[in-house]
mmCIF file with all atom_site columns, C-alpha atoms in Angstrom:
data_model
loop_
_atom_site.group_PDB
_atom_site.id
_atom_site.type_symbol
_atom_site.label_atom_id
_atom_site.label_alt_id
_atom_site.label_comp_id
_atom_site.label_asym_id
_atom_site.label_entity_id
_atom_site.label_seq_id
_atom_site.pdbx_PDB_ins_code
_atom_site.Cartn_x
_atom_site.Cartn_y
_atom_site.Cartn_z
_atom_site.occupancy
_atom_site.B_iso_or_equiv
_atom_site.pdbx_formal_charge
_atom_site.auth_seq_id
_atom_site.auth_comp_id
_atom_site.auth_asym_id
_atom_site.auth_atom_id
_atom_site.pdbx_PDB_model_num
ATOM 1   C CA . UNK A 1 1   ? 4.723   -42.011 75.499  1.00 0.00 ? 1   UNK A CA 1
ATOM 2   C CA . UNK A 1 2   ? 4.160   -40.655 71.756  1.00 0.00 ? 2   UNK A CA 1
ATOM 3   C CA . UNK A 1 3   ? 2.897   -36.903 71.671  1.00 0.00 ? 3   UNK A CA 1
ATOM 4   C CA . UNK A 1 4   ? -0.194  -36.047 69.480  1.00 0.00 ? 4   UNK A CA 1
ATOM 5   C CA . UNK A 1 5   ? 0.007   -36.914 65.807  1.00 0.00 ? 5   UNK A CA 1
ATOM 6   C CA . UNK A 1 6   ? 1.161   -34.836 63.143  1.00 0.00 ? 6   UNK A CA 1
ATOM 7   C CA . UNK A 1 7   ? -1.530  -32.714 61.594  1.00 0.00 ? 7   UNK A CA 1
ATOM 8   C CA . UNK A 1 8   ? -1.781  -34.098 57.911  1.00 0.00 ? 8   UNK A CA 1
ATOM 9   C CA . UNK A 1 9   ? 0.444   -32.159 55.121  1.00 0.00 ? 9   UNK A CA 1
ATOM 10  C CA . UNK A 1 10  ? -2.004  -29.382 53.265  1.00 0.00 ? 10  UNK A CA 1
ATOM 11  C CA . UNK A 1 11  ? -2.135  -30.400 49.465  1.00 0.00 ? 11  UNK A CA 1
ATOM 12  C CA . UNK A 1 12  ? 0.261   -28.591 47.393  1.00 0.00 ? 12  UNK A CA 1
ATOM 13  C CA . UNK A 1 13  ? -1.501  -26.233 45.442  1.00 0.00 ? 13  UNK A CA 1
ATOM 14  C CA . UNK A 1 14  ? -0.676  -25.773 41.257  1.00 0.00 ? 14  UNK A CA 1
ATOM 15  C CA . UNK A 1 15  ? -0.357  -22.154 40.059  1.00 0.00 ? 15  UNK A CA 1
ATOM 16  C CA . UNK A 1 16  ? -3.947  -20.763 38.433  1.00 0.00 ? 16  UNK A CA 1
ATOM 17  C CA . UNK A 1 17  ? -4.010  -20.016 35.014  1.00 0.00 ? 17  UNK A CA 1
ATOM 18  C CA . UNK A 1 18  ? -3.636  -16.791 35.039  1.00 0.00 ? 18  UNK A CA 1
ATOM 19  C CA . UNK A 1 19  ? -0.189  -17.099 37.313  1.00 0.00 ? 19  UNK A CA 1
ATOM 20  C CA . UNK A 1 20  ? 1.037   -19.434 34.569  1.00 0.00 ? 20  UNK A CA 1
ATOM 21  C CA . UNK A 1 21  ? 0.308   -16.586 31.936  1.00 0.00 ? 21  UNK A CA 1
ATOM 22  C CA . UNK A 1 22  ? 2.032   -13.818 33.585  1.00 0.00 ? 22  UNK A CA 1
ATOM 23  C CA . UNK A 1 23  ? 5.188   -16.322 34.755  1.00 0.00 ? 23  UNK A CA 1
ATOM 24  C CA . UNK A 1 24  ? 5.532   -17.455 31.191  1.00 0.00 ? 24  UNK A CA 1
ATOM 25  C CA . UNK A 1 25  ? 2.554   -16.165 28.570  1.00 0.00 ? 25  UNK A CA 1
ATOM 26  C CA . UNK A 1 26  ? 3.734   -12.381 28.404  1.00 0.00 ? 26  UNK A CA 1
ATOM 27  C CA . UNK A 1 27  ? 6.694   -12.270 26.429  1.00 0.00 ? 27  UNK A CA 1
ATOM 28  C CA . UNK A 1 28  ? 4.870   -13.852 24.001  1.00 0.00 ? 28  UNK A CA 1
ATOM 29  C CA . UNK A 1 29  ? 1.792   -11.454 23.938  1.00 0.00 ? 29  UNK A CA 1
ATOM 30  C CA . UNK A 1 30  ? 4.562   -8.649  23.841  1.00 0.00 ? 30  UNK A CA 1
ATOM 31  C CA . UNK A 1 31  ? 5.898   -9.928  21.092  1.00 0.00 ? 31  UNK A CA 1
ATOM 32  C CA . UNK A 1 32  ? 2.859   -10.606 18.983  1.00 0.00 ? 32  UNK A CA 1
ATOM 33  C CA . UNK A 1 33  ? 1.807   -7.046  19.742  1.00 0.00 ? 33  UNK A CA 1
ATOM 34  C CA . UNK A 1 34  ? 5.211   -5.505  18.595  1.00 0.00 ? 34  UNK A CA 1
ATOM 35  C CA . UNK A 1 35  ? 5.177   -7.605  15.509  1.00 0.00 ? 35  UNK A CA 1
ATOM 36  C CA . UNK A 1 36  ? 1.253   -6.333  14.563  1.00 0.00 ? 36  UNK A CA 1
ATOM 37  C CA . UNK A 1 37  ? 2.587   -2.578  15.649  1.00 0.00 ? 37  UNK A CA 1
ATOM 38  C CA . UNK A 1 38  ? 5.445   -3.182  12.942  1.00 0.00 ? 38  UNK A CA 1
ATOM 39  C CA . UNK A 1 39  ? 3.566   -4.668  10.417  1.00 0.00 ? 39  UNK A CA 1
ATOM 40  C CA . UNK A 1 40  ? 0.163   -1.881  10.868  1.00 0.00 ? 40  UNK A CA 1
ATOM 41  C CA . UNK A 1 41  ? 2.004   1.115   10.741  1.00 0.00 ? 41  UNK A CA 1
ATOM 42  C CA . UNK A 1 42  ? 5.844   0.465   10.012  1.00 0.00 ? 42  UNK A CA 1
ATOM 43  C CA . UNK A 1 43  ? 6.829   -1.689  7.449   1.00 0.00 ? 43  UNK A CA 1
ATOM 44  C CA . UNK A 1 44  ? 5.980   -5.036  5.654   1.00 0.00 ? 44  UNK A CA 1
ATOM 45  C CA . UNK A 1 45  ? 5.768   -6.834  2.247   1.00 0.00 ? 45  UNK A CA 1
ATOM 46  C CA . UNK A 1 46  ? 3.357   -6.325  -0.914  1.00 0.00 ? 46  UNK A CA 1
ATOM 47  C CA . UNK A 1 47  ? 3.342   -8.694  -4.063  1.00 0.00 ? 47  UNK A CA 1
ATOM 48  C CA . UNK A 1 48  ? 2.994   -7.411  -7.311  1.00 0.00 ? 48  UNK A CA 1
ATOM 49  C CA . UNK A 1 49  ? -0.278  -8.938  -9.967  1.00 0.00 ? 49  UNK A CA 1
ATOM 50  C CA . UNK A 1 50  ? -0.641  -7.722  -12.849 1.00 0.00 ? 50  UNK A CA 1
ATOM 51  C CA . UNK A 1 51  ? 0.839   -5.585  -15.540 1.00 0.00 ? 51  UNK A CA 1
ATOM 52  C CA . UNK A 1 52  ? 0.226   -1.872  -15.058 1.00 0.00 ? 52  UNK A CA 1
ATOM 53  C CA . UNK A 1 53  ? 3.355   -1.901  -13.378 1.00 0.00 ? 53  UNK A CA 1
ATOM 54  C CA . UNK A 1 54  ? 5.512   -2.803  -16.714 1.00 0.00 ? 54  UNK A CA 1
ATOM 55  C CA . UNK A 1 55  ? 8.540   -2.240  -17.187 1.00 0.00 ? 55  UNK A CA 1
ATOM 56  C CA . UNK A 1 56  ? 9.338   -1.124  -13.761 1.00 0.00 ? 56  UNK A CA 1
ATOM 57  C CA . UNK A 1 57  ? 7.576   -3.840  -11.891 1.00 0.00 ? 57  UNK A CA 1
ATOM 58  C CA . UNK A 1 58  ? 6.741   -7.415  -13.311 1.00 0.00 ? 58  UNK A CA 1
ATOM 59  C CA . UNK A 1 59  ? 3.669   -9.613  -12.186 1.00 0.00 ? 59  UNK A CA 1
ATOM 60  C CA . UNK A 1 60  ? 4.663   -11.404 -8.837  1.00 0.00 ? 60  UNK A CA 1
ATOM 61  C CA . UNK A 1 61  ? 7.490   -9.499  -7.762  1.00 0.00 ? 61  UNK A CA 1
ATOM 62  C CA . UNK A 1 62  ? 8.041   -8.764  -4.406  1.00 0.00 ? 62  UNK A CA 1
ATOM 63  C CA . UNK A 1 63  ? 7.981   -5.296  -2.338  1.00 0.00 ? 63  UNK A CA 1
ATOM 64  C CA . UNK A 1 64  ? 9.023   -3.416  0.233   1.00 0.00 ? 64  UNK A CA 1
ATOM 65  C CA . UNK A 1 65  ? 6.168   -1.283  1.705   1.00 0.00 ? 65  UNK A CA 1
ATOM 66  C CA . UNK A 1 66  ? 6.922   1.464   4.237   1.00 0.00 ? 66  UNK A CA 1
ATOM 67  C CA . UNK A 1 67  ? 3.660   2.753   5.950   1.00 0.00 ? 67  UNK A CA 1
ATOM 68  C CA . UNK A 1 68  ? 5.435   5.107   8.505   1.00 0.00 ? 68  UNK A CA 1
ATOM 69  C CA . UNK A 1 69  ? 5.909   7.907   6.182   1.00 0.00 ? 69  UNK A CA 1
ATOM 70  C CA . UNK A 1 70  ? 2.417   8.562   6.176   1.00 0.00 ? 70  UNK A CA 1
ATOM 71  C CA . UNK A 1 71  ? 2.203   9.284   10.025  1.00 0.00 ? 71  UNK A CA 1
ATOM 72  C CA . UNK A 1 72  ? 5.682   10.829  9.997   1.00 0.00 ? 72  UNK A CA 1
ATOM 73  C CA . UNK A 1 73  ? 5.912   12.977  7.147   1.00 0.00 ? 73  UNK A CA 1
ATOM 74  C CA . UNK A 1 74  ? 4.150   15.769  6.388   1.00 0.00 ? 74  UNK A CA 1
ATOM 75  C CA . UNK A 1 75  ? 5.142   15.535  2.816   1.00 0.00 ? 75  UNK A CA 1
ATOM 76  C CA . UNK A 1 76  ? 3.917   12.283  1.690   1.00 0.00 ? 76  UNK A CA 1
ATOM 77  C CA . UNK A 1 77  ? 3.172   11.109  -0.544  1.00 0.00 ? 77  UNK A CA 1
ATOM 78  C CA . UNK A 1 78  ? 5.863   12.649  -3.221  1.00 0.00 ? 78  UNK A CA 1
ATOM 79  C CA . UNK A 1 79  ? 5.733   12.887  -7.143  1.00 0.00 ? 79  UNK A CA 1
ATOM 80  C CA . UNK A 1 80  ? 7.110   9.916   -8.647  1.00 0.00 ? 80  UNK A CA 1
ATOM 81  C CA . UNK A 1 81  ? 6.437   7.529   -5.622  1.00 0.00 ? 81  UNK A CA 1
ATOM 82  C CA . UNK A 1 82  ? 5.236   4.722   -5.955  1.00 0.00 ? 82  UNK A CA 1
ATOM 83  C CA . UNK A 1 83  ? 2.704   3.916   -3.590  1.00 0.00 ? 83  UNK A CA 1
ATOM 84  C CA . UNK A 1 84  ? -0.229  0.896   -2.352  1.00 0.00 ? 84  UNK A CA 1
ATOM 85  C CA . UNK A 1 85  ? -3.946  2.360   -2.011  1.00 0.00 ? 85  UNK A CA 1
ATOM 86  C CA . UNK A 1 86  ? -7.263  1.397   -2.674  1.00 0.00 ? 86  UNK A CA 1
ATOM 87  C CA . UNK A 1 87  ? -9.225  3.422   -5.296  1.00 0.00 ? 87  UNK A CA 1
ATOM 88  C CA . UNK A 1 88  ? -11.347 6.273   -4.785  1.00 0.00 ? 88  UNK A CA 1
ATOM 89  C CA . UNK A 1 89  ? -14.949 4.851   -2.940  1.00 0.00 ? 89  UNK A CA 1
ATOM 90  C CA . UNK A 1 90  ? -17.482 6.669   -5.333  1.00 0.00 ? 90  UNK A CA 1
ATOM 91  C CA . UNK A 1 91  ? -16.225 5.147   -8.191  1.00 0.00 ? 91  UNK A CA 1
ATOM 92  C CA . UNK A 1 92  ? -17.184 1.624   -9.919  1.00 0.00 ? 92  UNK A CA 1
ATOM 93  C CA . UNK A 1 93  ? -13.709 0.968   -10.729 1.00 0.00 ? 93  UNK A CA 1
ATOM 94  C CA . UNK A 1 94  ? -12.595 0.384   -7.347  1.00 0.00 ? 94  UNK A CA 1
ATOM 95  C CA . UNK A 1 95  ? -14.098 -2.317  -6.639  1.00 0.00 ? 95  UNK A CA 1
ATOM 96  C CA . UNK A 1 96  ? -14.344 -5.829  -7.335  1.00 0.00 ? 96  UNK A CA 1
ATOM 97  C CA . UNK A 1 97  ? -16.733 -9.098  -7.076  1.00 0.00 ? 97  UNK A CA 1
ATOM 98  C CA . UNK A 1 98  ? -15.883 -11.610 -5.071  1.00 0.00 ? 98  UNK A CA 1
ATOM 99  C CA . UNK A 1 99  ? -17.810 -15.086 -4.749  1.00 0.00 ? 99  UNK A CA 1
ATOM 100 C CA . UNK A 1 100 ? -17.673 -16.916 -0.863  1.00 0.00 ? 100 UNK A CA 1
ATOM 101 C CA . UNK A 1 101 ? -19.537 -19.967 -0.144  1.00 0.00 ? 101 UNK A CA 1
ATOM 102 C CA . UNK A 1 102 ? -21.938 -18.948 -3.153  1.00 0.00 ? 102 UNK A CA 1
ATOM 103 C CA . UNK A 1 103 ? -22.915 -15.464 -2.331  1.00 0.00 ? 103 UNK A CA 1
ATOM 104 C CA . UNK A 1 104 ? -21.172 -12.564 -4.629  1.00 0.00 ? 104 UNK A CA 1
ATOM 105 C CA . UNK A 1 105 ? -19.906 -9.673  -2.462  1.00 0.00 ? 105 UNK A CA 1
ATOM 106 C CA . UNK A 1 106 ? -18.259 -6.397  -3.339  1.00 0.00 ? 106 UNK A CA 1
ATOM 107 C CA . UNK A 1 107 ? -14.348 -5.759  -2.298  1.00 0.00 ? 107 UNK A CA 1
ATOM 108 C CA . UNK A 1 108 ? -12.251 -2.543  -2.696  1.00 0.00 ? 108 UNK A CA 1
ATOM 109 C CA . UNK A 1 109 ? -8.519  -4.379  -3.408  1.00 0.00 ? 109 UNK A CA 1
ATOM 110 C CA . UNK A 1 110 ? -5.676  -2.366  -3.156  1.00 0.00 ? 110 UNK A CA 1
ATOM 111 C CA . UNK A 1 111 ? -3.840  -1.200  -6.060  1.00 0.00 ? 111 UNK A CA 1
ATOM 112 C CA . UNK A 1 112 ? 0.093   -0.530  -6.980  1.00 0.00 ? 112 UNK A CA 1
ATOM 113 C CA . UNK A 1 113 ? 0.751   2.937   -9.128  1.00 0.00 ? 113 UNK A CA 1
ATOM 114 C CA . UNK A 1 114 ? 2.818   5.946   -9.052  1.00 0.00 ? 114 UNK A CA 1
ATOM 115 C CA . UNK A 1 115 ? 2.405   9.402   -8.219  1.00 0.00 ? 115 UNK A CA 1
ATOM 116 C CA . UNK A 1 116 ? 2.580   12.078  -10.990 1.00 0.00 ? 116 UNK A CA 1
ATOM 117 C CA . UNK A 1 117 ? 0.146   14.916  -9.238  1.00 0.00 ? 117 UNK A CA 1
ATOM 118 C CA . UNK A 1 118 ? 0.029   16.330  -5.234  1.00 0.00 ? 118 UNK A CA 1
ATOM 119 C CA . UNK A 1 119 ? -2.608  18.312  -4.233  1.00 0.00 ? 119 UNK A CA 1
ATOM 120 C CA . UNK A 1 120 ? -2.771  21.727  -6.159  1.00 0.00 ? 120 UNK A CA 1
ATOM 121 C CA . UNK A 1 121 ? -1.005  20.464  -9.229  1.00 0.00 ? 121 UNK A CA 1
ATOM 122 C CA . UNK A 1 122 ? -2.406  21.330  -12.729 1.00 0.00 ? 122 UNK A CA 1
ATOM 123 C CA . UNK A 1 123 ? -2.132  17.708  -14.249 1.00 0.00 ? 123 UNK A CA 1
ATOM 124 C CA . UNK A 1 124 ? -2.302  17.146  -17.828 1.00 0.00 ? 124 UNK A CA 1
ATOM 125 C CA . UNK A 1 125 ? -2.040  14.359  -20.645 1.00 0.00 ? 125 UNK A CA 1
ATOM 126 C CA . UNK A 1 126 ? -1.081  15.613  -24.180 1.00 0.00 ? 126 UNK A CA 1
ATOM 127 C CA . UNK A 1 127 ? 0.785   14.249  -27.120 1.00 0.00 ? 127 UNK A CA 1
ATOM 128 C CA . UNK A 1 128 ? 1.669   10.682  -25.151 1.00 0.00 ? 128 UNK A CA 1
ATOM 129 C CA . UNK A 1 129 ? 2.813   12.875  -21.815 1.00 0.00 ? 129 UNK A CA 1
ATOM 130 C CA . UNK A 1 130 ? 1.617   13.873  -18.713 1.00 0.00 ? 130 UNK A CA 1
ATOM 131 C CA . UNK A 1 131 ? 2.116   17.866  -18.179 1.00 0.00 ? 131 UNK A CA 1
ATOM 132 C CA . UNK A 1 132 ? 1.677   18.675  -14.522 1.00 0.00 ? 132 UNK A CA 1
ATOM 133 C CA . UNK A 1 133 ? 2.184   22.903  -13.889 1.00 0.00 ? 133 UNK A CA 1
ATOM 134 C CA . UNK A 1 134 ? 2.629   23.465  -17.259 1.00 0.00 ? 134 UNK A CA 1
ATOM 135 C CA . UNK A 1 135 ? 5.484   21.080  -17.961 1.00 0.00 ? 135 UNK A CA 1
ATOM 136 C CA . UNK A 1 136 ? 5.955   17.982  -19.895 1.00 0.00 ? 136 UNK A CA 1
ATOM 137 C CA . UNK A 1 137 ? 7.324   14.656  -17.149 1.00 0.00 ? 137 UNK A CA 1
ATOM 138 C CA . UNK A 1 138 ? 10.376  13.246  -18.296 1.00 0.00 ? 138 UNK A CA 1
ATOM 139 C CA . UNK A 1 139 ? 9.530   9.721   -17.450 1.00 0.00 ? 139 UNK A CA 1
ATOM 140 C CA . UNK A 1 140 ? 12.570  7.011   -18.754 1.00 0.00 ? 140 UNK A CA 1
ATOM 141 C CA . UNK A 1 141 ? 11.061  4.014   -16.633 1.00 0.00 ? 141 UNK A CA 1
ATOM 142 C CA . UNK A 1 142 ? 7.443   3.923   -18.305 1.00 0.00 ? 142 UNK A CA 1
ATOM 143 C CA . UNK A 1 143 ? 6.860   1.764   -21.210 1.00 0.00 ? 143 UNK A CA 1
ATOM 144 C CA . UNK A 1 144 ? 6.600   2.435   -24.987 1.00 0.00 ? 144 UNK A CA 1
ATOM 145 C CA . UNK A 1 145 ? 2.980   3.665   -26.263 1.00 0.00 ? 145 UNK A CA 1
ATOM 146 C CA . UNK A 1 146 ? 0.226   6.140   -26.026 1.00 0.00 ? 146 UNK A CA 1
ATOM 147 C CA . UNK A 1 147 ? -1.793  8.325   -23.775 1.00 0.00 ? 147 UNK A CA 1
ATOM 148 C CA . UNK A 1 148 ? -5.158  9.179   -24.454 1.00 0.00 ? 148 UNK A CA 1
ATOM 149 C CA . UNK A 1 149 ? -5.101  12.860  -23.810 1.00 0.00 ? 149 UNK A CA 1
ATOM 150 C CA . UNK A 1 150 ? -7.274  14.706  -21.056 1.00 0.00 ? 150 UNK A CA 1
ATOM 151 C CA . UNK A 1 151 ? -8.063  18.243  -20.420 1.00 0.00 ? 151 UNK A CA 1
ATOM 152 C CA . UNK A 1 152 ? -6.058  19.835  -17.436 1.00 0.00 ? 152 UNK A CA 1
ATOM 153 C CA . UNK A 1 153 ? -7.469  19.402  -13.790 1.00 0.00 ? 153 UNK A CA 1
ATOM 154 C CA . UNK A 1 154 ? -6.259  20.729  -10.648 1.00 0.00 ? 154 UNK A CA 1
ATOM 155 C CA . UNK A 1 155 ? -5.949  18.546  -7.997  1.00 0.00 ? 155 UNK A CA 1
ATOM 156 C CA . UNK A 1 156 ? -7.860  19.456  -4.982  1.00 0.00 ? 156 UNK A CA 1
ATOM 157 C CA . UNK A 1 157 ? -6.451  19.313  -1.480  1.00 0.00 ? 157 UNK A CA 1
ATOM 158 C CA . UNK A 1 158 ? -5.740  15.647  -0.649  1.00 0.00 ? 158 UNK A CA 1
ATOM 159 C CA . UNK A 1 159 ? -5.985  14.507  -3.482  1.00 0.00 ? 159 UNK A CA 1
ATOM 160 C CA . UNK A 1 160 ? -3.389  12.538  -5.684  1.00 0.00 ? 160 UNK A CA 1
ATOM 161 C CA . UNK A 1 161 ? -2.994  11.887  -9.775  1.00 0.00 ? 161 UNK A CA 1
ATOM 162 C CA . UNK A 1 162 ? -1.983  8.372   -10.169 1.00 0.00 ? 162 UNK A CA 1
ATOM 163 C CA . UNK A 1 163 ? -1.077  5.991   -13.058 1.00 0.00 ? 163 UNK A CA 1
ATOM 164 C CA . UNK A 1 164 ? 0.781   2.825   -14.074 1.00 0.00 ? 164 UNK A CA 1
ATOM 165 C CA . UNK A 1 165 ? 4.471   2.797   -15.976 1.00 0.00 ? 165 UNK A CA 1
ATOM 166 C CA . UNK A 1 166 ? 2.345   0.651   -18.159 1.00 0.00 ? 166 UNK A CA 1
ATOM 167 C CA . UNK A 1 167 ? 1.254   3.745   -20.121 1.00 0.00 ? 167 UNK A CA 1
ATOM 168 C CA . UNK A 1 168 ? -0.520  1.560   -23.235 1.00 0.00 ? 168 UNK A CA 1
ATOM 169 C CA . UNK A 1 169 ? -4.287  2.529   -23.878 1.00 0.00 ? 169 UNK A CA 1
ATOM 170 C CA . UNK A 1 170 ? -6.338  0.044   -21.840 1.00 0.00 ? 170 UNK A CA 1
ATOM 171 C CA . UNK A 1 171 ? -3.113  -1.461  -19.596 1.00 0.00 ? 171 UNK A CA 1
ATOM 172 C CA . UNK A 1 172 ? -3.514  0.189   -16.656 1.00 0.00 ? 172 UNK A CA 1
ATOM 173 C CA . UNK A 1 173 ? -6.939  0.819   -14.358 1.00 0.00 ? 173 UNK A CA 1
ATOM 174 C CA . UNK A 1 174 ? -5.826  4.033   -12.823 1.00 0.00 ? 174 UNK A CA 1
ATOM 175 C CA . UNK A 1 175 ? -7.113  8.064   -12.198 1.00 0.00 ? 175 UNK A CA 1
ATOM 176 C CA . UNK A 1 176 ? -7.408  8.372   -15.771 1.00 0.00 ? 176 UNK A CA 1
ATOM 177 C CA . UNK A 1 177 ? -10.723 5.860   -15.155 1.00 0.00 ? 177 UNK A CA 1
ATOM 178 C CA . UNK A 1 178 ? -11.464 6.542   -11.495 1.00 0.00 ? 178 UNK A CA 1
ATOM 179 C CA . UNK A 1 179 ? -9.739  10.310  -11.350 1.00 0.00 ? 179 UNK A CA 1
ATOM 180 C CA . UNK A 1 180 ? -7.885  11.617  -8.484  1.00 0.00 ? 180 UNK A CA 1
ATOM 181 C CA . UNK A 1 181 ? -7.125  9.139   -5.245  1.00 0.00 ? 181 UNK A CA 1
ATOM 182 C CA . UNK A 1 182 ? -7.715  10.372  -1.441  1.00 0.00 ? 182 UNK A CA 1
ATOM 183 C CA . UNK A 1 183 ? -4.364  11.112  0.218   1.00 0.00 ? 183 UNK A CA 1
ATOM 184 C CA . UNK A 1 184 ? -6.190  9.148   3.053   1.00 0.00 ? 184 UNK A CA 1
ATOM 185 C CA . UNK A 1 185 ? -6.584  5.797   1.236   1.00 0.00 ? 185 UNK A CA 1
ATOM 186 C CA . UNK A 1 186 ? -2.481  4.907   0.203   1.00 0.00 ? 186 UNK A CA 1
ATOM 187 C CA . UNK A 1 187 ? -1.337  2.627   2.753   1.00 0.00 ? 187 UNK A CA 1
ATOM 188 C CA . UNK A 1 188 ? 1.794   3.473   1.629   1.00 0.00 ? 188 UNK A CA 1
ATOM 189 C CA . UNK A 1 189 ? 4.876   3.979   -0.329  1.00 0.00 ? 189 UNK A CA 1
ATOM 190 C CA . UNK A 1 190 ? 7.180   1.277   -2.119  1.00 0.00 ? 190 UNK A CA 1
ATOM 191 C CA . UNK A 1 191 ? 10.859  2.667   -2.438  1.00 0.00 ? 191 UNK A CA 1
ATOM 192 C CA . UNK A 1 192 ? 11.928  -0.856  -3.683  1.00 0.00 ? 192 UNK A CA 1
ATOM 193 C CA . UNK A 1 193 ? 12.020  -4.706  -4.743  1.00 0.00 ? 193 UNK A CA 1
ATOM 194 C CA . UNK A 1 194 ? 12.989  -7.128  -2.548  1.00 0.00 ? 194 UNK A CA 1
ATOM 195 C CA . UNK A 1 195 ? 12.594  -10.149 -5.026  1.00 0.00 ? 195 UNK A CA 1
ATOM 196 C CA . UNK A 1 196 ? 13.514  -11.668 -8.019  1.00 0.00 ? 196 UNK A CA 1
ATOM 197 C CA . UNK A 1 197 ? 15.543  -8.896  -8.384  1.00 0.00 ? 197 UNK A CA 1
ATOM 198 C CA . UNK A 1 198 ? 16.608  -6.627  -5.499  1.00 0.00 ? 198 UNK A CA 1
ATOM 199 C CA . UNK A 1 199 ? 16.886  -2.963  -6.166  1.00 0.00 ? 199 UNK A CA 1
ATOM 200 C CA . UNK A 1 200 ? 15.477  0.458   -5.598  1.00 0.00 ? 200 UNK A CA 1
ATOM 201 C CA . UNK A 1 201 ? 12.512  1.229   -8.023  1.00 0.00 ? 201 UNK A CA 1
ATOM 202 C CA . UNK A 1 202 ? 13.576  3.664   -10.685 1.00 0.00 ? 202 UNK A CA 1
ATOM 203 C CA . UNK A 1 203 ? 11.949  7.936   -10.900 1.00 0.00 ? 203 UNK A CA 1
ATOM 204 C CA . UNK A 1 204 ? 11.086  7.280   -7.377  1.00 0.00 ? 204 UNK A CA 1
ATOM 205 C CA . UNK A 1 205 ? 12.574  10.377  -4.998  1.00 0.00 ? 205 UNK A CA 1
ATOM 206 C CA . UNK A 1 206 ? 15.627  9.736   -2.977  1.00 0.00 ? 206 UNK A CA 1
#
């Protein structure tokens, strides 16, 4: 005589979603986090356009941009860095129009240049050179041409003198139009090229 049946099998049950993700989905949501942590505040690339840049940097080169040094280092940005901001936000010159789907918006694009003035400098341009504290810059890497002078100004604190290597009258949009730059809005500094031609960018500090 057969005993009672069997009670039926229970279904087998497939992991939720949320098991799934935490088995398998959080190495990859680590990953993408490190990799936006790197890219927001350590390092990552910028591209060159334009020509304020000349000779030391050529229209659709490619950069190295370090953005740690201005959480760890109480002395950035140095003189004769070159560094990636966007332009002072009172002035016209920093921005830009923009068209998208037929309506014209304003944009505040960032900008390539390097620095000749730190906060409390005396900053100068006379006879084709920039003075800064009373003394002339000996600057090898900019191009040939002229300066349009300025009367001296003293940079306030946080603020920063900036300018292109492209020092010809009307080649470079930079704080001889828009004056000083907030210490606050460079994103960073560029201590070299990565491409065409890899090498570290010349007057910048070691």
């Amino acid at each position: 005589m057969s005993g009672p049946p069997s009670p039926p099998a229970s279904p087998s049950r497939s992991p939720g979603a949320l098991q799934v993700f935490w088995a398998e989905g959080w190495p990859w949501l680590l990953g993408t986090l490190a990799l936006w942590l790197v890219l927001a505040f350590g390092a990552s690339l910028a591209r060159v356009s334009g020509d304020s840049m000349n000779p030391t940097l050529r229209s659709g080169d490619t950069l190295l941009l370090l953005k740690y040094p201005r959480l760890l280092d109480p002395g950035f940005p140095r003189r004769g860095s070159v560094v990636v901001f966007r332009g002072p936000p009172d002035s016209p010159y920093s921005y830009t129009s923009r068209t998208l789907l037929g309506r014209e918006f304003q944009t505040r694009p960032v900008h390539i240049k390097r620095v000749l003035g730190v906060p409390g400098d005396r900053v100068e341009l006379r006879g084709g050179q920039v003075w800064v504290n009373g003394h002339a810059l000996a600057e090898s890497y900019v191009s040939e041409g002229w300066v349009d002078d300025l009367p001296p100004r003293t940079l306030g604190s946080g603020e920063l003198w900036v300018m292109g290597d492209n020092r010809r009258v009307g080649s470079s949009l930079d704080s001889r139009a828009y004056g000083p730059v907030r210490v606050q809005d460079v994103l960073g500094e560029v201590p070299r090229r990565l491409w065409p031609r890899p090498d570290v960018l010349p007057g910048t500090p070691p």
